[in-house]
C-alpha cells in the first residue's frame, strides 16, 4: 500500500478529506454489493440446509431413543464403534442444579442461615471504577495518587467523511 503524503496546507488537508470521502463512499458500495450477494447465496441455500438439519435432528432423536431402549448393546465403554462412526453415552462432569421449587437466590439464602455452608458462598470484591471517575473532583488527584490511581481522559483524532452522494 502506498503511503499518503502528509498535507502541508489547509487546502491540501481539505482535499485529502475529499479523497477519504470518495474512498469511503466507494467502500460502502462494495460492502453493500458484497452483502447483497451473500444474502442471495444464503437465500438459495437456506431451505436445503434447514431441511438437512431437521432430517439429522429427527434421525439423531430416533438413534438416541433406540440407544436408551437397548443399554445392553453398549457394554462397559458405553459406545458402539462401526463403519459409519461411533455413538453412545458420555459421562458429563458433575453439575450443581437447583431442586424445584428452589432458585439459586433461595439456595443462597438457605446457605447463609447454615454455618456449615458459609465456606461455599463467594464474595466478589472489585474496584468500582465508574464511581471513582464520577467522584474524581471531590476525591482529588493527590488522594487518588495515594491509592495508586489516576484518572485520564484521552483526546483522539477522528474523521467523519460525509457519505451522502453529491447530486
mmCIF file of C-alpha atoms in Angstrom:
data_model
loop_
_atom_site.group_PDB
_atom_site.id
_atom_site.type_symbol
_atom_site.label_atom_id
_atom_site.label_comp_id
_atom_site.label_asym_id
_atom_site.label_seq_id
_atom_site.Cartn_x
_atom_site.Cartn_y
_atom_site.Cartn_z
ATOM 1 C CA UNK A 1 0.000 0.000 0.000
ATOM 2 C CA UNK A 2 1.306 3.405 -0.992
ATOM 3 C CA UNK A 3 1.845 5.781 1.912
ATOM 4 C CA UNK A 4 -0.102 9.017 1.608
ATOM 5 C CA UNK A 5 1.873 12.228 1.816
ATOM 6 C CA UNK A 6 1.006 14.416 4.777
ATOM 7 C CA UNK A 7 -0.698 17.658 3.720
ATOM 8 C CA UNK A 8 1.248 20.872 4.307
ATOM 9 C CA UNK A 9 -1.603 23.366 3.899
ATOM 10 C CA UNK A 10 -5.239 23.609 4.932
ATOM 11 C CA UNK A 11 -6.325 23.309 1.274
ATOM 12 C CA UNK A 12 -4.331 20.080 0.936
ATOM 13 C CA UNK A 13 -5.927 18.777 4.165
ATOM 14 C CA UNK A 14 -9.413 19.582 2.814
ATOM 15 C CA UNK A 15 -8.512 17.872 -0.476
ATOM 16 C CA UNK A 16 -7.309 14.814 1.446
ATOM 17 C CA UNK A 17 -10.622 14.691 3.351
ATOM 18 C CA UNK A 18 -12.385 14.790 -0.036
ATOM 19 C CA UNK A 19 -10.353 11.773 -1.126
ATOM 20 C CA UNK A 20 -11.213 9.984 2.123
ATOM 21 C CA UNK A 21 -14.895 10.760 1.482
ATOM 22 C CA UNK A 22 -14.738 9.361 -2.063
ATOM 23 C CA UNK A 23 -12.930 6.222 -0.904
ATOM 24 C CA UNK A 24 -15.446 5.759 1.945
ATOM 25 C CA UNK A 25 -18.390 6.002 -0.463
ATOM 26 C CA UNK A 26 -16.687 3.533 -2.804
ATOM 27 C CA UNK A 27 -16.048 1.184 0.142
ATOM 28 C CA UNK A 28 -19.718 1.364 1.165
ATOM 29 C CA UNK A 29 -20.811 0.478 -2.381
ATOM 30 C CA UNK A 30 -18.538 -2.572 -2.378
ATOM 31 C CA UNK A 31 -19.754 -3.625 1.085
ATOM 32 C CA UNK A 32 -23.409 -3.290 0.040
ATOM 33 C CA UNK A 33 -22.761 -5.278 -3.140
ATOM 34 C CA UNK A 34 -20.997 -7.989 -1.131
ATOM 35 C CA UNK A 35 -23.824 -8.132 1.445
ATOM 36 C CA UNK A 36 -26.385 -8.363 -1.362
ATOM 37 C CA UNK A 37 -24.537 -11.285 -2.941
ATOM 38 C CA UNK A 38 -24.122 -13.028 0.430
ATOM 39 C CA UNK A 39 -27.871 -12.657 1.091
ATOM 40 C CA UNK A 40 -28.706 -14.107 -2.331
ATOM 41 C CA UNK A 41 -26.451 -17.117 -1.683
ATOM 42 C CA UNK A 42 -27.902 -17.514 1.818
ATOM 43 C CA UNK A 43 -31.450 -17.383 0.413
ATOM 44 C CA UNK A 44 -30.537 -20.020 -2.175
ATOM 45 C CA UNK A 45 -29.004 -22.479 0.312
ATOM 46 C CA UNK A 46 -31.113 -21.856 3.449
ATOM 47 C CA UNK A 47 -34.027 -24.198 2.549
ATOM 48 C CA UNK A 48 -31.708 -27.123 1.755
ATOM 49 C CA UNK A 49 -29.607 -26.522 4.869
ATOM 50 C CA UNK A 50 -32.666 -26.262 7.146
ATOM 51 C CA UNK A 51 -34.171 -29.400 5.625
ATOM 52 C CA UNK A 52 -30.972 -31.363 6.210
ATOM 53 C CA UNK A 53 -30.669 -30.040 9.772
ATOM 54 C CA UNK A 54 -34.241 -31.151 10.531
ATOM 55 C CA UNK A 55 -33.561 -34.566 8.991
ATOM 56 C CA UNK A 56 -30.367 -35.007 11.053
ATOM 57 C CA UNK A 57 -32.188 -33.957 14.259
ATOM 58 C CA UNK A 58 -35.012 -36.418 13.584
ATOM 59 C CA UNK A 59 -32.645 -39.307 12.813
ATOM 60 C CA UNK A 60 -30.480 -38.451 15.838
ATOM 61 C CA UNK A 61 -33.535 -38.497 18.115
ATOM 62 C CA UNK A 62 -34.529 -41.912 16.728
ATOM 63 C CA UNK A 63 -30.997 -43.279 17.273
ATOM 64 C CA UNK A 64 -30.909 -41.882 20.825
ATOM 65 C CA UNK A 65 -34.293 -43.459 21.558
ATOM 66 C CA UNK A 66 -33.020 -46.848 20.325
ATOM 67 C CA UNK A 67 -29.856 -46.477 22.414
ATOM 68 C CA UNK A 68 -31.822 -45.681 25.574
ATOM 69 C CA UNK A 69 -34.028 -48.733 24.946
ATOM 70 C CA UNK A 70 -31.049 -51.058 24.403
ATOM 71 C CA UNK A 71 -28.443 -50.294 27.094
ATOM 72 C CA UNK A 72 -27.070 -53.862 26.989
ATOM 73 C CA UNK A 73 -25.760 -53.231 23.442
ATOM 74 C CA UNK A 74 -23.209 -50.741 24.732
ATOM 75 C CA UNK A 75 -21.217 -52.679 27.313
ATOM 76 C CA UNK A 76 -18.760 -51.070 29.701
ATOM 77 C CA UNK A 77 -17.424 -48.446 27.304
ATOM 78 C CA UNK A 78 -20.937 -47.064 26.715
ATOM 79 C CA UNK A 79 -20.424 -46.585 22.973
ATOM 80 C CA UNK A 80 -20.654 -48.504 19.714
ATOM 81 C CA UNK A 81 -17.973 -48.181 17.044
ATOM 82 C CA UNK A 82 -18.927 -49.039 13.460
ATOM 83 C CA UNK A 83 -18.006 -48.228 9.837
ATOM 84 C CA UNK A 84 -20.120 -45.050 9.909
ATOM 85 C CA UNK A 85 -18.694 -43.683 13.134
ATOM 86 C CA UNK A 86 -19.368 -44.014 16.810
ATOM 87 C CA UNK A 87 -22.351 -43.322 19.053
ATOM 88 C CA UNK A 88 -23.121 -43.838 22.682
ATOM 89 C CA UNK A 89 -23.199 -42.145 26.048
ATOM 90 C CA UNK A 90 -20.617 -39.901 27.692
ATOM 91 C CA UNK A 91 -20.382 -39.128 31.373
ATOM 92 C CA UNK A 92 -20.615 -35.369 31.897
ATOM 93 C CA UNK A 93 -18.737 -33.534 34.645
ATOM 94 C CA UNK A 94 -20.727 -33.129 37.881
ATOM 95 C CA UNK A 95 -23.052 -30.091 37.898
ATOM 96 C CA UNK A 96 -24.911 -28.404 40.744
ATOM 97 C CA UNK A 97 -28.556 -27.736 39.910
ATOM 98 C CA UNK A 98 -31.447 -26.353 41.923
ATOM 99 C CA UNK A 99 -34.182 -28.732 43.053
ATOM 100 C CA UNK A 100 -37.628 -27.365 42.224
ATOM 101 C CA UNK A 101 -39.085 -25.082 43.529
ATOM 102 C CA UNK A 102 -35.720 -23.671 44.727
ATOM 103 C CA UNK A 103 -33.844 -20.937 42.860
ATOM 104 C CA UNK A 104 -30.185 -20.005 43.271
ATOM 105 C CA UNK A 105 -31.293 -16.960 45.292
ATOM 106 C CA UNK A 106 -33.240 -19.222 47.674
ATOM 107 C CA UNK A 107 -30.291 -21.645 47.889
ATOM 108 C CA UNK A 108 -28.000 -18.743 48.833
ATOM 109 C CA UNK A 109 -30.480 -17.629 51.483
ATOM 110 C CA UNK A 110 -30.577 -21.158 52.952
ATOM 111 C CA UNK A 111 -26.767 -21.409 52.898
ATOM 112 C CA UNK A 112 -26.405 -18.075 54.701
ATOM 113 C CA UNK A 113 -28.568 -19.460 57.530
ATOM 114 C CA UNK A 114 -26.443 -22.597 57.957
ATOM 115 C CA UNK A 115 -22.904 -22.024 59.263
ATOM 116 C CA UNK A 116 -21.692 -25.259 57.605
ATOM 117 C CA UNK A 117 -22.284 -23.797 54.146
ATOM 118 C CA UNK A 118 -20.664 -20.363 54.594
ATOM 119 C CA UNK A 119 -17.437 -21.643 53.044
ATOM 120 C CA UNK A 120 -19.358 -22.282 49.797
ATOM 121 C CA UNK A 121 -20.512 -18.676 49.428
ATOM 122 C CA UNK A 122 -18.423 -16.460 47.157
ATOM 123 C CA UNK A 123 -17.899 -12.767 47.779
ATOM 124 C CA UNK A 124 -16.574 -10.847 44.821
ATOM 125 C CA UNK A 125 -14.736 -7.634 45.654
ATOM 126 C CA UNK A 126 -13.675 -5.255 42.917
ATOM 127 C CA UNK A 127 -12.908 -1.578 42.432
ATOM 128 C CA UNK A 128 -15.906 0.490 41.314
ATOM 129 C CA UNK A 129 -14.063 2.454 38.631
ATOM 130 C CA UNK A 130 -17.155 4.308 37.456
ATOM 131 C CA UNK A 131 -17.746 5.642 40.992
ATOM 132 C CA UNK A 132 -14.101 6.774 41.221
ATOM 133 C CA UNK A 133 -14.401 8.601 37.909
ATOM 134 C CA UNK A 134 -17.652 10.266 38.984
ATOM 135 C CA UNK A 135 -16.155 11.373 42.311
ATOM 136 C CA UNK A 136 -12.724 12.383 40.984
ATOM 137 C CA UNK A 137 -13.261 16.111 41.667
ATOM 138 C CA UNK A 138 -14.291 15.585 45.299
ATOM 139 C CA UNK A 139 -11.571 12.997 45.933
ATOM 140 C CA UNK A 140 -8.761 14.979 44.344
ATOM 141 C CA UNK A 141 -5.729 13.851 42.375
ATOM 142 C CA UNK A 142 -3.469 13.685 45.455
ATOM 143 C CA UNK A 143 -5.778 11.281 47.273
ATOM 144 C CA UNK A 144 -6.185 9.159 44.144
ATOM 145 C CA UNK A 145 -2.403 9.059 43.701
ATOM 146 C CA UNK A 146 -2.022 7.764 47.290
ATOM 147 C CA UNK A 147 -4.093 4.698 46.413
ATOM 148 C CA UNK A 148 -2.325 4.197 43.076
ATOM 149 C CA UNK A 149 -4.973 5.586 40.729
ATOM 150 C CA UNK A 150 -5.008 8.353 38.154
ATOM 151 C CA UNK A 151 -7.999 9.422 36.094
ATOM 152 C CA UNK A 152 -7.140 10.025 32.442
ATOM 153 C CA UNK A 153 -9.129 11.412 29.591
ATOM 154 C CA UNK A 154 -7.551 10.996 26.201
ATOM 155 C CA UNK A 155 -8.133 13.088 23.136
ATOM 156 C CA UNK A 156 -8.308 11.107 19.931
ATOM 157 C CA UNK A 157 -8.256 12.235 16.337
ATOM 158 C CA UNK A 158 -11.350 11.472 14.292
ATOM 159 C CA UNK A 159 -12.501 11.633 10.689
ATOM 160 C CA UNK A 160 -16.177 11.715 9.743
ATOM 161 C CA UNK A 161 -16.497 11.905 5.973
ATOM 162 C CA UNK A 162 -19.919 12.820 4.628
ATOM 163 C CA UNK A 163 -21.098 9.752 2.810
ATOM 164 C CA UNK A 164 -24.233 11.100 1.192
ATOM 165 C CA UNK A 165 -23.814 11.082 -2.551
ATOM 166 C CA UNK A 166 -23.467 14.501 -4.209
ATOM 167 C CA UNK A 167 -26.082 15.369 -6.770
#
